[in-house]
XYZ file of C-alpha atoms in Angstrom:
502
model
C 74.825 63.103 28.817
C 75.060 60.121 30.595
C 75.123 57.946 27.031
C 78.601 59.899 26.750
C 79.715 59.866 30.359
C 78.495 55.458 30.550
C 81.234 55.517 27.048
C 83.539 57.359 29.056
C 83.841 54.817 31.309
C 83.714 51.951 28.850
C 87.161 53.449 28.459
C 89.488 53.570 31.162
C 93.278 53.861 29.999
C 90.812 56.949 27.966
C 90.136 57.998 31.634
C 94.175 56.915 32.152
C 95.445 59.062 29.524
C 93.183 62.273 30.603
C 94.720 62.103 34.005
C 98.364 62.284 33.064
C 98.554 64.014 30.220
C 97.169 66.628 32.528
C 98.568 66.884 34.844
C 102.002 67.260 33.202
C 100.014 69.398 30.958
C 97.372 72.341 30.546
C 97.616 71.715 34.314
C 101.582 73.734 34.334
C 99.762 76.607 32.388
C 97.039 77.234 34.966
C 99.656 76.732 37.736
C 102.496 79.187 36.832
C 99.956 82.833 36.117
C 98.494 81.289 39.617
C 101.531 80.563 41.538
C 103.573 84.257 41.966
C 100.802 85.799 43.247
C 101.429 84.374 46.680
C 105.267 84.477 46.074
C 105.396 88.111 45.296
C 106.987 89.797 48.423
C 108.955 86.837 49.165
C 110.089 87.536 45.466
C 110.621 91.589 46.088
C 111.804 90.869 49.207
C 114.988 88.624 48.234
C 115.799 90.769 45.598
C 116.419 93.995 48.047
C 117.872 91.664 50.049
C 120.239 90.455 47.155
C 120.951 93.349 45.531
C 122.591 94.952 49.199
C 125.073 92.268 49.382
C 126.616 92.788 45.973
C 126.544 95.657 46.036
C 125.088 97.761 48.481
C 122.692 99.448 47.148
C 118.818 98.622 47.679
C 117.101 98.933 45.160
C 114.195 101.568 44.345
C 110.053 101.223 44.096
C 110.881 101.311 39.917
C 114.150 99.307 39.810
C 111.964 96.127 41.569
C 108.645 96.127 39.827
C 110.532 96.804 36.673
C 112.315 93.738 37.409
C 109.264 91.845 39.450
C 107.560 92.742 35.888
C 109.761 90.813 34.208
C 110.019 88.142 36.550
C 106.894 87.249 35.537
C 106.582 88.172 31.789
C 109.281 86.252 31.770
C 107.535 83.456 30.873
C 105.592 84.537 28.320
C 108.463 84.704 26.201
C 110.053 80.500 26.758
C 106.326 79.593 26.058
C 106.155 81.142 23.108
C 109.593 79.102 22.169
C 108.486 76.175 23.641
C 104.734 76.914 21.741
C 106.928 77.708 18.269
C 109.096 74.674 18.472
C 105.828 72.666 19.683
C 105.239 71.062 15.492
C 108.387 70.132 14.594
C 109.142 68.060 17.793
C 106.452 66.292 17.441
C 106.037 65.786 13.772
C 109.914 64.074 14.448
C 109.371 62.628 17.808
C 105.788 62.357 17.661
C 103.385 63.014 20.544
C 103.795 61.208 23.516
C 107.658 61.444 23.399
C 107.868 64.980 22.785
C 105.919 65.264 25.724
C 108.417 62.806 28.163
C 110.495 64.781 26.690
C 108.655 68.329 27.946
C 109.010 66.877 31.804
C 113.095 67.578 31.301
C 112.362 71.296 31.006
C 109.444 71.920 34.586
C 112.241 69.705 36.324
C 114.953 71.831 35.415
C 112.572 74.738 36.111
C 111.929 72.876 39.998
C 115.603 72.544 40.073
C 116.512 75.869 39.610
C 113.697 77.727 42.036
C 113.990 75.347 45.312
C 117.890 76.481 45.320
C 117.482 80.308 45.166
C 116.911 81.116 47.970
C 119.505 79.055 49.121
C 121.440 80.647 47.075
C 120.042 84.384 47.320
C 119.850 84.594 43.304
C 116.888 86.029 42.159
C 118.259 85.510 38.409
C 117.659 81.827 39.162
C 113.353 81.798 39.049
C 114.054 84.289 35.886
C 115.410 80.979 33.798
C 113.833 78.431 36.317
C 110.592 80.875 35.002
C 111.743 80.406 31.280
C 111.796 77.037 31.417
C 108.696 77.040 32.978
C 107.121 78.846 30.024
C 108.788 76.195 27.343
C 107.142 72.957 28.793
C 103.977 75.017 29.486
C 104.016 76.558 25.307
C 104.990 72.784 24.427
C 102.653 71.672 26.690
C 99.632 73.644 25.409
C 100.524 73.094 22.057
C 100.812 69.279 22.069
C 98.464 68.231 25.323
C 95.190 68.515 23.254
C 96.539 67.568 20.045
C 97.788 64.226 21.469
C 94.354 63.870 24.081
C 92.145 64.411 20.533
C 94.296 61.812 18.625
C 93.217 59.341 21.340
C 90.329 59.669 21.817
C 87.185 58.651 20.087
C 84.398 60.723 17.592
C 81.999 60.995 19.717
C 83.809 61.883 22.696
C 85.850 64.073 21.637
C 84.115 67.229 23.048
C 83.682 66.253 26.290
C 87.505 64.799 26.696
C 88.824 68.014 24.756
C 87.242 70.547 27.175
C 89.807 68.697 30.371
C 92.629 70.291 28.541
C 90.546 73.188 29.892
C 89.766 71.923 33.238
C 93.427 71.193 33.854
C 94.178 74.759 33.139
C 91.919 75.935 35.572
C 92.596 73.418 38.698
C 96.823 74.433 37.898
C 95.410 77.541 38.492
C 93.235 76.599 42.281
C 95.960 74.822 43.308
C 98.254 77.993 43.130
C 96.008 80.062 44.871
C 95.415 77.219 47.345
C 99.246 76.121 47.330
C 99.128 79.950 48.456
C 97.524 80.320 51.571
C 99.848 81.085 54.927
C 98.337 78.013 56.372
C 100.383 75.560 52.981
C 103.440 76.483 51.170
C 102.928 80.717 51.189
C 105.524 81.691 53.931
C 108.537 82.776 54.295
C 110.399 80.247 54.979
C 108.685 77.687 52.355
C 107.756 79.643 48.996
C 111.056 77.695 47.481
C 108.667 74.882 46.885
C 105.606 76.629 46.143
C 107.468 77.603 42.496
C 108.830 73.914 42.300
C 105.630 72.708 43.300
C 105.776 72.253 38.993
C 108.723 69.948 39.525
C 106.744 67.036 40.430
C 103.247 67.122 38.091
C 106.125 66.378 35.537
C 108.137 63.578 37.564
C 103.901 62.530 38.028
C 104.297 61.929 34.180
C 107.518 61.167 33.557
C 106.707 58.049 34.927
C 103.580 57.266 34.046
C 103.059 57.918 30.424
C 104.776 55.789 28.763
C 102.877 52.677 29.882
C 100.240 54.431 27.518
C 100.452 54.176 23.203
C 101.511 56.989 21.408
C 99.102 58.659 18.823
C 97.016 55.885 16.210
C 96.570 58.935 14.448
C 100.241 60.028 14.241
C 101.280 56.758 13.875
C 98.840 55.910 10.214
C 99.237 59.208 9.190
C 102.478 60.580 9.845
C 104.716 56.778 9.856
C 102.751 54.821 8.049
C 102.044 52.099 10.162
C 98.599 50.439 9.803
C 99.762 47.354 12.792
C 100.837 49.916 15.045
C 97.959 52.075 14.839
C 94.883 48.960 15.038
C 97.309 48.403 18.536
C 97.083 51.176 20.091
C 93.242 51.789 19.343
C 92.554 48.198 21.116
C 95.086 49.275 24.190
C 93.486 52.838 23.997
C 89.948 52.148 22.644
C 89.520 48.056 24.279
C 89.924 45.078 22.174
C 86.760 45.482 19.673
C 86.123 46.736 15.824
C 87.477 50.283 15.223
C 87.825 49.671 11.669
C 85.294 52.755 10.834
C 87.821 54.314 12.412
C 90.559 53.592 11.089
C 89.547 54.130 7.477
C 88.349 57.710 8.021
C 91.860 58.505 9.272
C 92.863 56.985 5.902
C 90.003 58.945 4.118
C 92.201 61.666 5.731
C 95.166 60.281 4.449
C 94.056 59.388 0.937
C 92.837 63.358 0.624
C 95.656 64.807 1.880
C 98.189 62.311 -0.257
C 101.675 63.759 -1.437
C 100.302 66.448 0.761
C 103.457 67.699 3.360
C 103.037 68.711 6.889
C 102.463 73.289 5.293
C 104.108 76.163 7.040
C 102.233 78.846 8.528
C 102.676 80.894 5.546
C 100.658 78.422 3.849
C 98.546 78.242 5.776
C 97.583 81.657 5.817
C 98.037 81.599 1.729
C 95.352 78.836 1.602
C 92.122 80.261 0.840
C 89.645 77.325 1.646
C 90.813 76.683 5.463
C 90.427 80.618 5.036
C 87.092 80.626 7.506
C 89.167 77.922 9.777
C 91.936 80.648 10.635
C 89.605 83.796 11.100
C 87.770 81.710 13.479
C 91.336 80.440 15.386
C 91.809 84.098 15.964
C 89.756 85.608 16.551
C 88.227 83.013 19.151
C 92.366 82.993 20.734
C 92.672 86.914 20.335
C 89.076 87.008 22.667
C 90.615 84.179 25.217
C 93.469 86.598 25.947
C 91.116 89.951 24.998
C 88.358 88.845 27.335
C 89.006 90.500 30.745
C 89.120 87.178 32.510
C 93.308 87.604 33.520
C 92.267 91.704 34.548
C 89.396 90.625 36.412
C 91.271 87.770 38.112
C 93.317 91.229 38.905
C 91.084 93.629 40.551
C 89.282 90.284 42.666
C 91.185 91.959 45.642
C 90.975 94.593 44.937
C 86.657 93.954 45.606
C 87.535 91.561 48.060
C 89.036 93.991 50.120
C 85.914 97.179 49.376
C 83.468 94.562 50.627
C 85.000 94.713 53.893
C 86.696 90.912 53.578
C 89.877 91.533 55.914
C 93.618 92.013 54.104
C 94.369 88.479 55.606
C 91.339 86.202 54.701
C 91.564 87.612 50.847
C 93.984 85.104 50.104
C 91.032 83.000 51.757
C 88.452 84.094 49.851
C 89.927 84.707 46.297
C 89.877 80.716 46.553
C 86.301 81.496 45.511
C 87.276 82.490 42.016
C 89.633 79.589 40.921
C 86.774 77.099 43.009
C 84.398 78.392 40.656
C 86.111 77.758 37.760
C 86.893 74.424 38.290
C 83.477 73.341 39.657
C 81.509 75.708 36.533
C 84.364 73.967 34.012
C 83.370 69.903 34.948
C 79.835 70.826 34.041
C 81.232 72.279 30.650
C 82.998 68.941 30.595
C 79.843 67.376 31.011
C 77.204 68.799 28.458
C 79.605 70.214 25.645
C 78.798 66.765 23.946
C 74.385 67.858 24.390
C 74.753 71.707 24.217
C 77.093 72.116 20.752
C 80.413 74.323 20.902
C 78.907 77.169 18.930
C 76.348 77.031 21.067
C 78.781 77.714 24.739
C 81.126 79.895 22.696
C 77.822 82.436 21.663
C 76.363 82.540 24.391
C 79.192 82.273 26.883
C 80.795 85.959 25.239
C 77.310 87.106 25.073
C 76.553 86.711 28.399
C 80.504 88.102 29.845
C 79.279 91.774 27.567
C 76.509 92.120 29.056
C 77.950 91.187 32.524
C 80.615 93.904 31.856
C 78.617 96.628 30.907
C 76.855 95.529 34.273
C 80.258 95.603 36.403
C 81.526 98.871 34.769
C 78.644 100.577 36.423
C 79.066 98.645 40.026
C 83.012 99.416 40.365
C 81.224 102.848 39.737
C 79.100 103.302 42.041
C 81.103 101.693 44.921
C 82.177 104.611 46.335
C 78.389 106.172 46.562
C 76.188 103.265 47.502
C 76.974 100.829 50.675
C 75.949 97.127 49.174
C 77.527 97.298 45.923
C 80.928 96.152 46.445
C 78.725 92.917 47.001
C 76.909 93.433 43.439
C 80.708 93.995 41.797
C 82.126 90.230 43.504
C 78.728 88.309 42.277
C 78.875 90.116 38.423
C 83.037 88.554 38.789
C 81.678 84.936 40.023
C 79.341 84.906 37.417
C 82.173 86.494 34.654
C 83.937 83.236 36.239
C 80.730 80.818 35.701
C 80.445 82.358 32.183
C 83.420 81.707 30.378
C 84.672 78.740 31.813
C 81.484 76.830 31.554
C 81.826 77.955 27.978
C 85.376 79.201 26.215
C 87.626 78.514 28.129
C 86.908 74.860 27.886
C 85.651 74.421 24.219
C 88.438 77.326 23.001
C 91.648 75.010 23.509
C 90.703 72.100 21.709
C 88.938 74.051 17.910
C 93.600 74.157 16.348
C 93.228 69.947 15.763
C 89.357 69.889 15.088
C 89.228 71.909 13.151
C 91.828 71.193 10.353
C 93.351 68.464 8.457
C 97.152 66.782 9.925
C 98.883 68.965 7.175
C 97.697 72.495 8.838
C 97.338 70.636 12.220
C 100.809 71.595 14.108
C 100.649 75.300 11.933
C 96.679 76.111 13.527
C 99.262 74.615 16.791
C 101.481 77.396 15.954
C 99.061 79.980 14.974
C 96.793 79.665 18.698
C 99.405 79.069 20.840
C 101.951 82.372 19.426
C 98.364 84.605 19.565
C 97.998 82.861 23.389
C 100.735 83.948 24.326
C 101.376 87.362 22.941
C 98.030 87.800 24.575
C 98.802 86.785 28.236
C 102.042 89.185 27.796
C 100.165 92.314 26.524
C 97.405 91.483 29.242
C 100.227 91.627 31.723
C 102.125 94.988 30.863
C 99.748 96.331 29.603
C 96.544 96.363 32.033
C 98.098 98.380 34.971
C 98.577 101.656 32.691
C 94.980 101.201 31.434
C 93.970 101.210 35.316
C 96.047 104.501 36.525
C 95.062 105.751 32.608
C 91.086 104.527 32.426
C 90.200 103.650 36.305
C 87.185 100.664 36.360
C 86.171 101.748 32.495
C 89.297 99.742 31.516
C 86.744 96.965 31.064
C 84.314 98.867 28.475
C 88.218 97.172 26.209
C 86.922 93.617 27.304
C 83.998 94.398 26.760
C 84.060 95.057 22.785
C 86.177 91.398 22.120
C 83.769 89.634 24.007
C 80.632 91.004 21.972
C 82.829 90.986 18.158
C 83.768 87.723 19.570
C 80.066 86.555 20.323
C 78.887 88.359 16.616
C 81.608 85.984 14.700
C 80.537 82.944 15.702
C 76.792 83.546 15.230
C 77.407 84.555 12.259
C 80.896 82.661 10.703
C 81.099 79.190 12.423
C 78.968 75.777 12.002
C 78.458 74.238 14.594
C 80.762 71.608 14.964
C 79.114 68.386 17.341
C 80.018 64.687 16.217
C 81.678 66.337 13.406
C 85.730 64.924 12.057
C 87.372 67.225 9.217
C 86.295 66.714 6.053
C 82.441 67.436 7.438
C 83.568 69.770 9.164
C 85.769 71.930 6.281
C 81.681 71.471 4.094
C 79.429 73.099 6.590
C 82.061 76.013 5.958
C 82.491 75.438 2.430
C 78.535 75.271 2.805
C 78.146 78.563 5.100
C 80.298 80.726 3.383
C 80.365 78.836 -0.805
C 77.520 81.054 -1.778
C 78.885 84.870 -0.335
C 81.802 84.246 -1.604
C 80.038 81.961 -4.995
C 78.425 85.757 -5.433
C 81.404 87.627 -4.886
C 82.719 85.866 -7.237
C 80.272 86.000 -10.119
C 79.965 89.640 -9.377
C 83.761 90.044 -9.784
C 83.591 88.606 -12.290
C 80.709 90.651 -13.981
C 82.600 93.712 -13.167
C 85.959 92.869 -15.525
C 83.419 92.679 -18.326
C 82.149 95.146 -17.390
C 85.452 96.922 -18.122
C 86.591 95.213 -21.092
C 82.978 95.971 -22.908
C 83.493 99.809 -22.398
C 87.351 99.401 -22.626
C 85.918 97.904 -26.822
C 82.678 101.056 -27.128
C 85.796 103.283 -26.058
C 88.265 102.875 -28.596
């Protein structure tokens, strides 16, 4: 661990890139997910006031809930649009320029948020959330690609975890700034919702000092001189010929091969197991129950005797737990390996969900049981952020060659946004129908993903894309060869039977 950390400290530009890309990247997504909880009572009051002034009508409870749900969920619609357009933008303009332009969506959305209260317009909040969604969708796709392509192979695991670390940090900042001592008040909540514009401005002012992705310059633009210049700026003035040769080797394997579409990726049998890995891990990332656990934490805190006015402060512990565990994962990922972190994380979460369901069921019978539930929630967050949260986000960039990378990120981000939308819309219904047993649904996804990873995914630590492809082929080649032989023998038997009969 210490040797990797030392290597990172020897690359100050990489450290600067981590913070510059992160603060305007996945930080925005994490902040968008958590910030609406603190502002919700003020926005709902503004909705009612708007309808009273405009139409002299007071909203009923179901109408207010419907408008509020749409206001929250429109982030996912914008996020899906941003994710689908990210590959075209990065291919045409490059990773760096795409991130720079992306900041203007957050800044424009921030202006609408800040002015919404003065204009007495909840529609401005909806449009702002939509623009935030586009910004977050592009960031989720481009942030890991740019960062991993700027990082030496030995540090990609450690640096890749920072993608999730900034997501966790964004969630925590949304919780922190939302307390009543800071921006969670009637007068200051528009500035809370507009905070994304300030972080986007930070990236807009600092990103121009970083170079474009070396891999993009060499593989997409064919500019070796610019690639070597970028490597010298990022990694220091050393001999980077080995890294360039690795990129050229990948380029040679992709000679005369254009960027593949999503349908071409789905149909290509040579990357079938890599694609299944992306689908399974990203589906489970949203349906593992982490968002549901955050949703339920307030109920558990109330049951544990926490006063209503202290819930926001106490809930900060959940966000802080995720940030601290993500930092710990950053330190151990290179030694532990990504397969091990994924398997242990989801296996541990499976066990915790079983116990959590039991403790939640027994809360009304045993006085001290709510404290057990609270401890299990923190342990669940610990297992999630210590493995799946940090390892999953960079996977499309690590498992696929350059020609497939954009399509892989489109699939991954589409799954991410659709999953988030479904959890947000369906979880309240699940709670109403199933009560605490709703966690058993998430248990199935955690257990299934853990088993899939154990039997079907090789270790990818310190390996190139071509080495990872060879590892997948070695793991599944025998079974595929066996099934192919069985299929051939079956065809021969049918032909022999046909000839004998006729």
